[in-house]
Tab-separated table of C-alpha atoms and ligand atoms in Angstrom:
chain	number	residue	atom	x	y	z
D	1	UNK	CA	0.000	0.000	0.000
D	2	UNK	CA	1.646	3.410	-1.039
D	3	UNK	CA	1.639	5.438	-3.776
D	4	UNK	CA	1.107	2.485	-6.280
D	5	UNK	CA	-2.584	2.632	-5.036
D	6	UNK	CA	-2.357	6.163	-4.860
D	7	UNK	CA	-2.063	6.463	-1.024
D	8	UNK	CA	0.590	8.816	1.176
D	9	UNK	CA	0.341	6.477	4.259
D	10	UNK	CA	1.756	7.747	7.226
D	11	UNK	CA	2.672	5.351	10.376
D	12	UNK	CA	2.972	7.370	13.791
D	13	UNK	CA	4.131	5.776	17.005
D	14	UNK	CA	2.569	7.899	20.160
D	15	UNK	CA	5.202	7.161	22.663
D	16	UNK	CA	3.974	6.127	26.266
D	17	UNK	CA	5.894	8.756	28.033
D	18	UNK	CA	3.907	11.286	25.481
D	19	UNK	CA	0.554	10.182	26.281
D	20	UNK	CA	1.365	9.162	30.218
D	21	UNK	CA	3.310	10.009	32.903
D	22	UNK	CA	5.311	7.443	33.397
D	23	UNK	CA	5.970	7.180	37.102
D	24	UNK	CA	2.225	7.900	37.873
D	25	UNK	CA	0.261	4.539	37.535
D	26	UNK	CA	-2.741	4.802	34.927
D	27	UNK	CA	-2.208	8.685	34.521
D	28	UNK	CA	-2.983	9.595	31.107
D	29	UNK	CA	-1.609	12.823	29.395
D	30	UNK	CA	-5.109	14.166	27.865
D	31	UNK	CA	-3.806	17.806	26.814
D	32	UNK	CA	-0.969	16.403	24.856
D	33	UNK	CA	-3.557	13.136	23.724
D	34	UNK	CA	-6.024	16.478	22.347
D	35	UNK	CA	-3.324	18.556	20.718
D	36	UNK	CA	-1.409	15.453	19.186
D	37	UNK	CA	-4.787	14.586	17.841
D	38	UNK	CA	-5.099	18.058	15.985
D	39	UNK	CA	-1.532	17.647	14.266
D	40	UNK	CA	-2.600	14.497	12.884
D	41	UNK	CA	-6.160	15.919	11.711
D	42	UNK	CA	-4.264	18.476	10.051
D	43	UNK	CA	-2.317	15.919	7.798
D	44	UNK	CA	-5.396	13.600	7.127
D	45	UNK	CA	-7.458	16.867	6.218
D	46	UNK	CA	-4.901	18.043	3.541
D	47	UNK	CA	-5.547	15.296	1.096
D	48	UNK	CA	-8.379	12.861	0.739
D	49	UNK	CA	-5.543	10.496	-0.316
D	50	UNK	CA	-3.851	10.521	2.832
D	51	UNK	CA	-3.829	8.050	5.189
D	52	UNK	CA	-2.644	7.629	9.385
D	53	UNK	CA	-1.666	4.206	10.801
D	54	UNK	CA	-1.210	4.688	14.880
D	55	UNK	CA	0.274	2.671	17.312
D	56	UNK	CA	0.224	3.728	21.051
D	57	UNK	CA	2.941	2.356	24.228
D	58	UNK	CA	2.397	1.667	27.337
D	59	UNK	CA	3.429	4.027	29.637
D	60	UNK	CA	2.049	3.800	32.653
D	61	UNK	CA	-0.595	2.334	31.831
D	62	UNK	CA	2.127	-0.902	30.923
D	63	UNK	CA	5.598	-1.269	31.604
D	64	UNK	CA	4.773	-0.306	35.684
D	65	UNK	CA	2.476	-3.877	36.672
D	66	UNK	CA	4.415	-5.522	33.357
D	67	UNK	CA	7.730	-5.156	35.001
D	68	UNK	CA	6.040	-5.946	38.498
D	69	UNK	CA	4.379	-9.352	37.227
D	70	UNK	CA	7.813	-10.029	34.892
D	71	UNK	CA	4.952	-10.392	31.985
D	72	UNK	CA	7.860	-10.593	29.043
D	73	UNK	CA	8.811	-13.999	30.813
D	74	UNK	CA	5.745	-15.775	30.240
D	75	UNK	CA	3.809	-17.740	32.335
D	76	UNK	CA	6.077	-19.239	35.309
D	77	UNK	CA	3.939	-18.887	38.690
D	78	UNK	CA	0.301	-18.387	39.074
D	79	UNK	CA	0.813	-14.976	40.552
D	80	UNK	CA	1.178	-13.241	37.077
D	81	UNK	CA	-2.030	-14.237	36.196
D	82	UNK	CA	-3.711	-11.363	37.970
D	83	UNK	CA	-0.841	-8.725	36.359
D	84	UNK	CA	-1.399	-9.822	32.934
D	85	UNK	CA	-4.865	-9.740	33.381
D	86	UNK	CA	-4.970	-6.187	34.498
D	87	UNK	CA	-2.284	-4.598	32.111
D	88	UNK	CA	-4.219	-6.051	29.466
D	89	UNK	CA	-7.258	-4.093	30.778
D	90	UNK	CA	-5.351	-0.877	31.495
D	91	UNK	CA	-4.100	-0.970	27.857
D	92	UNK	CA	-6.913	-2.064	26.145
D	93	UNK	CA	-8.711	1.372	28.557
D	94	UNK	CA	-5.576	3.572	27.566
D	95	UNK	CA	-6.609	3.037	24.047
D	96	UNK	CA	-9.990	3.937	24.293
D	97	UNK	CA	-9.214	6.983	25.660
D	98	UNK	CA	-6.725	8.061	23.111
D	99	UNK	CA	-9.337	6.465	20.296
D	100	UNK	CA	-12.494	8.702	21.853
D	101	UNK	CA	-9.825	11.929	21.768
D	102	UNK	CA	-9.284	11.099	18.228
D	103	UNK	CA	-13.190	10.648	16.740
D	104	UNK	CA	-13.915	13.893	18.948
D	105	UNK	CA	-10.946	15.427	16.621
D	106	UNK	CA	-12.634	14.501	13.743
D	107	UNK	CA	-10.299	11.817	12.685
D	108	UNK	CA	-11.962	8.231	12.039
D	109	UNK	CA	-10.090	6.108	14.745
D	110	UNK	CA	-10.966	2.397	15.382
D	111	UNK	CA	-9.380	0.598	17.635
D	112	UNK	CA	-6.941	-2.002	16.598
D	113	UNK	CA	-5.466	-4.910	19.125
D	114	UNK	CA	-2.414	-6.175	17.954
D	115	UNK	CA	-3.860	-9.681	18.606
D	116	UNK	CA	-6.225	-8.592	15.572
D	117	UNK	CA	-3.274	-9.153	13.469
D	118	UNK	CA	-0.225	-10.615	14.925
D	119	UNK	CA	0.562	-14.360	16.641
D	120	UNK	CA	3.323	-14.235	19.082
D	121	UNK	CA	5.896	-16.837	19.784
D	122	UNK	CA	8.585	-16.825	22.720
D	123	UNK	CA	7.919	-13.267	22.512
D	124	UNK	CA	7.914	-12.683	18.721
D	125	UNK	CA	5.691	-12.021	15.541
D	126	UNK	CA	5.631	-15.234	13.969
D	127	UNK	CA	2.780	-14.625	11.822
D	128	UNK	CA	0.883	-11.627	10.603
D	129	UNK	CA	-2.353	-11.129	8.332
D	130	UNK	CA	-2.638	-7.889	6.082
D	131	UNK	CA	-5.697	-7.743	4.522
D	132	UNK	CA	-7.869	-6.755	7.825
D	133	UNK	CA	-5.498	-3.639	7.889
D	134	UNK	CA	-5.458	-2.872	4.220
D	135	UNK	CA	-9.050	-3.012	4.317
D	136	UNK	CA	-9.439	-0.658	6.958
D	137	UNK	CA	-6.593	1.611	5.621
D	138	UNK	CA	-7.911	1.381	2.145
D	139	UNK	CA	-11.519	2.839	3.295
D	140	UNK	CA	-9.745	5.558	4.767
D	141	UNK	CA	-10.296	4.691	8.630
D	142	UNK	CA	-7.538	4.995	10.764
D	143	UNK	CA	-6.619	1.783	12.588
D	144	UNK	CA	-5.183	2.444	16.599
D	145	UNK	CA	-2.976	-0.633	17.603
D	146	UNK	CA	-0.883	-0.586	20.729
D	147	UNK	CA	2.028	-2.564	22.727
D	148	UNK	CA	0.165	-5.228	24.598
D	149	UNK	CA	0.286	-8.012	26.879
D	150	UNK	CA	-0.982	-10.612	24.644
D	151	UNK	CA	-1.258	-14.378	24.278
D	152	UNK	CA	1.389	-16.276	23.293
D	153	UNK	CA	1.635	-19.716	21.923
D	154	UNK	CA	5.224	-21.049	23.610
D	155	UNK	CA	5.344	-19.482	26.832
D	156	UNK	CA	0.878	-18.285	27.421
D	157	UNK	CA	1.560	-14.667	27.758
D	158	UNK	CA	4.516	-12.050	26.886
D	159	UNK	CA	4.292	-8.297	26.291
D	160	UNK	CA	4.702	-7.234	22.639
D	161	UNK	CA	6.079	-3.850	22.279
D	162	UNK	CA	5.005	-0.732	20.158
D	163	UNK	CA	7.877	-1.006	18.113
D	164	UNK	CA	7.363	-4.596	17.174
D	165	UNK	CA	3.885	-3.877	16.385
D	166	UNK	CA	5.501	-0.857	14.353
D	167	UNK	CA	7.593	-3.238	12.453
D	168	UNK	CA	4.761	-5.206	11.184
D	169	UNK	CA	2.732	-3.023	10.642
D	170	UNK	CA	5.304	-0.823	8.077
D	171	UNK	CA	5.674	-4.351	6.452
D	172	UNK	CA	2.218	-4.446	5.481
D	173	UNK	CA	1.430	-0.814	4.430
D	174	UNK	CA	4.745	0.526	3.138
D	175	UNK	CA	4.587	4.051	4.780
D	176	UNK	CA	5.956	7.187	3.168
D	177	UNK	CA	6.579	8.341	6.383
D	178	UNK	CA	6.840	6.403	9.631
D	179	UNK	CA	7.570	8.839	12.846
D	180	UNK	CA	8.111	8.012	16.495
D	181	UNK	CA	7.242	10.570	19.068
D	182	UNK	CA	8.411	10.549	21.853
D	183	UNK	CA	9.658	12.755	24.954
D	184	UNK	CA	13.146	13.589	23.587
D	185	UNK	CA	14.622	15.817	20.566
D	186	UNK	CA	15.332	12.542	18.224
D	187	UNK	CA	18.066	10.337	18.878
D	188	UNK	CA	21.461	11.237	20.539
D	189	UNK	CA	24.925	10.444	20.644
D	190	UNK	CA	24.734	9.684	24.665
D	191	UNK	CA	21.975	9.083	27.202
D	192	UNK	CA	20.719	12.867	27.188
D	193	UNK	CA	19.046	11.966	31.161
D	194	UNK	CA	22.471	11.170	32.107
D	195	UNK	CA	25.019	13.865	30.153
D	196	UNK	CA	24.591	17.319	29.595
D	197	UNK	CA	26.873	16.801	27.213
D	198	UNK	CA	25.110	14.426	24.796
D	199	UNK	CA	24.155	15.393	21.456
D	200	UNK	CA	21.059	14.980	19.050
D	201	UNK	CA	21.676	13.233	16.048
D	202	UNK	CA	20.168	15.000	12.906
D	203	UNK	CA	20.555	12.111	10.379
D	204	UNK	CA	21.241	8.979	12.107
D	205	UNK	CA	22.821	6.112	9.505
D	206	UNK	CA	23.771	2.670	10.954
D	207	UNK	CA	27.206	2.981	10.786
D	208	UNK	CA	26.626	5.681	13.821
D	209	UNK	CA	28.186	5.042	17.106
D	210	UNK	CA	25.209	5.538	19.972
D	211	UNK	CA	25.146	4.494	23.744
D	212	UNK	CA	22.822	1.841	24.143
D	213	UNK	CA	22.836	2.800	28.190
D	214	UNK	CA	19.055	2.376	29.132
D	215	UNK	CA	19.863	3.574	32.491
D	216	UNK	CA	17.091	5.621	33.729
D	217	UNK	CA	14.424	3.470	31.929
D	218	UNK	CA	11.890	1.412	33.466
D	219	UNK	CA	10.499	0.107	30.397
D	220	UNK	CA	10.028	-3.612	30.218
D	221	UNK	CA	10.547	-4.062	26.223
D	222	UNK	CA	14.346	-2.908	26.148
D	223	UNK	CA	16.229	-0.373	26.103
D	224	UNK	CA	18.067	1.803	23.082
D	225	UNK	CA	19.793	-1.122	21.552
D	226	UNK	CA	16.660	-2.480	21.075
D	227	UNK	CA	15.019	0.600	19.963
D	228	UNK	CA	17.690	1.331	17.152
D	229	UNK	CA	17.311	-2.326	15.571
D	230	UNK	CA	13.564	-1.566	14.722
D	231	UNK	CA	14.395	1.939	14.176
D	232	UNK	CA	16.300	0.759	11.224
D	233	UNK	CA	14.318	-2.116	10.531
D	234	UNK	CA	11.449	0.495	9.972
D	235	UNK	CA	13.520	2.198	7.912
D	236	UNK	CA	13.497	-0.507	5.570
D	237	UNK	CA	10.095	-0.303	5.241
D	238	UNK	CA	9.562	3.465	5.053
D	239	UNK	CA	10.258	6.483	2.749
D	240	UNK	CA	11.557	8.462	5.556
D	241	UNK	CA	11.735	7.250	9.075
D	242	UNK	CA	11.312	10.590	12.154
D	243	UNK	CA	12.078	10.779	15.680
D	244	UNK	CA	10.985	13.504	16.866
D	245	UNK	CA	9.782	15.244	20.653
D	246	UNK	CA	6.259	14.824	21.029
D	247	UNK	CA	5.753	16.871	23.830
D	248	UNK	CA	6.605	20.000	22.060
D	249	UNK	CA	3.970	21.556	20.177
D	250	UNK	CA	3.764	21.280	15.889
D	251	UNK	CA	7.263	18.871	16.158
D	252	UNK	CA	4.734	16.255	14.438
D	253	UNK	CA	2.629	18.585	12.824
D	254	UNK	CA	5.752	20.809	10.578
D	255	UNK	CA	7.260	17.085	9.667
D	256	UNK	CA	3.704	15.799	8.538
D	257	UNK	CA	3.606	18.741	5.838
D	258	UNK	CA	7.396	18.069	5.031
D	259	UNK	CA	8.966	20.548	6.865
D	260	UNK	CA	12.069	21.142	8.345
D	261	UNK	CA	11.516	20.388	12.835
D	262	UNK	CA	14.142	19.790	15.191
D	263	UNK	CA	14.254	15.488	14.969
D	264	UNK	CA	16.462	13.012	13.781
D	265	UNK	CA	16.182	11.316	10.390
D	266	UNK	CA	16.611	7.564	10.289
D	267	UNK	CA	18.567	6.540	6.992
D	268	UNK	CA	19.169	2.816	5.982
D	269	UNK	CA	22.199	1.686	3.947
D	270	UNK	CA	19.806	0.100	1.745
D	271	UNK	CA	15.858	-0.196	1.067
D	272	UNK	CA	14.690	-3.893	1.348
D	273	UNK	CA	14.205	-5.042	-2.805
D	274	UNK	CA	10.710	-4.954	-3.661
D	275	UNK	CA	9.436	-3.209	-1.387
D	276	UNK	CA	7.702	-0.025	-2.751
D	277	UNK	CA	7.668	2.473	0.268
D	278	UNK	CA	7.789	6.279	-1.702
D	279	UNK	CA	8.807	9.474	-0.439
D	280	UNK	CA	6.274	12.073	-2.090
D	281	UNK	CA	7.894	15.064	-2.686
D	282	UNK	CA	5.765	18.658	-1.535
D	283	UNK	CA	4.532	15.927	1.393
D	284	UNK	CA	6.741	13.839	3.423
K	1	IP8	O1	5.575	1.061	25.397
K	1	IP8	C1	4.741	-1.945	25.796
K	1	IP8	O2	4.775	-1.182	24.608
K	1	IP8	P1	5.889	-0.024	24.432
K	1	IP8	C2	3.338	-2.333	26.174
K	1	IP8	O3	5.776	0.391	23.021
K	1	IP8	C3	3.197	-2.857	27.562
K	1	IP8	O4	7.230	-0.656	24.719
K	1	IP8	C4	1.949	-3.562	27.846
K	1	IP8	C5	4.076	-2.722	28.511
């Protein structure tokens, strides 16, 4: 899906420390939710051949009980049961927030499990199924999937992360543009919670030397080194691949109409062959 069926797709990732706060359990960021919402209207509005993908994290709606329960373990005592029952609750409630923010701001959101989609094994995507998504994509709805503590076949339960659900989902619709916010500048050299002296990374190619410290994070589905694979992996998949800060105000908006924002631009050595994702020029 891309411009082959005449579509400018974009793929957004709504970080969890965007749309929570993360040390607060279940405390959901509605102001930034409403005003996120109204960048992405913005881009949807501009074309009727446009098109959003979204996919939400956890925050602390997530990674606090998932980390509490060990959830990305799988099943080993029958006192996870309870956490995996509840963080699948709080996400599947953190998504119906951010999908009723959405439909009041005019955009067409349904939301989208990952389980709707994906099988996971030990922790994986073994298997995914397009056409549900292409459907929904194709009729100009805009499908709301999520990190998740879902089912999976080895080990009864892991958590699947945003970025995984990222990956396949930029495997099935071929973004032009696939953007991450979240509540730093882009990507940078150094841990910028731990050095002052760290800097932001305007084009960031895989050759690029990074600290993969993930001190400072209590997030359950890895740290930067993880975070950089998929980055890249993305990449693959995508005309241009963002990171950009969520938090501050037209960041996602200016990139959505192809302009220049403070963020760091993702670049792959090579495109995977075959795949078709475009890079329309006036756009993104
Ligand atoms: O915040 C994790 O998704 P992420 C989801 O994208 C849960 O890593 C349930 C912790």
């Amino acid at each position: 899906m891309d411009e082959s069926h005449g579509l400018t797709v974009a793929l957004i990732k709504l970080g969890g420390s965007v749309l929570t706060n993360k040390s607060r359990l279940r405390s959901f960021s509605e102001t930034e939710a409403r005003r996120l919402a109204l960048e992405m209207k913005e881009f949807i509005s501009r074309s009727r051949y446009h098109r959003l993908v979204l996919v939400h994290g956890g925050g602390s709606f997530g990674h606090i009980r998932a980390k509490k329960y060990n959830l990305s373990a799988g099943l080993r005592e029958e006192s996870q049961l309870h956490g995996f029952a509840q963080v699948r609750n709080d996400m599947r409630d953190l998504n119906s927030k951010i999908v009723s923010i959405l439909i009041e701001s005019g955009i067409p959101a349904i939301s989208f499990p990952p389980e709707t989609f994906l099988r996971v094994h030990g922790g994986r995507v073994i298997k995914s199924e397009a056409g549900l998504l292409e459907k929904c994509v194709g009729a100009g709805l805009v499908p709301v999937s999520f990190g998740d503590a879902v089912i999976d076949t080895r080990q009864s339960f892991s958590i699947l992360s945003g970025d995984a659900v990222m990956l396949s989902m930029s495997s099935m619709v071929h973004p032009s543009i696939s953007v991450f916010c979240t509540d730093v500048d882009g990507v940078f050299d150094s841990n910028p919670r731990l050095s002052a002296n760290s800097r932001l990374i305007p084009r960031l190619r895989e050759s690029d030397r990074v600290s993969t410290d993930a001190t400072g994070t209590d997030d359950v589905t890895g740290g930067m080194g993880g975070k950089l694979k998929f980055l890249f992996e993305i990449a693959h998949n995508s005309g241009r691949t963002v990171v950009l800060n969520g938090l501050v105000p037209l960041r996602l908006r200016e990139t959505l109409a192809g302009r220049d924002a403070t963020s760091t631009e993702v670049v792959p050595t090579r495109r995977r062959p075959g795949k078709k994702a475009s890079r329309r020029s006036g756009y993104i």
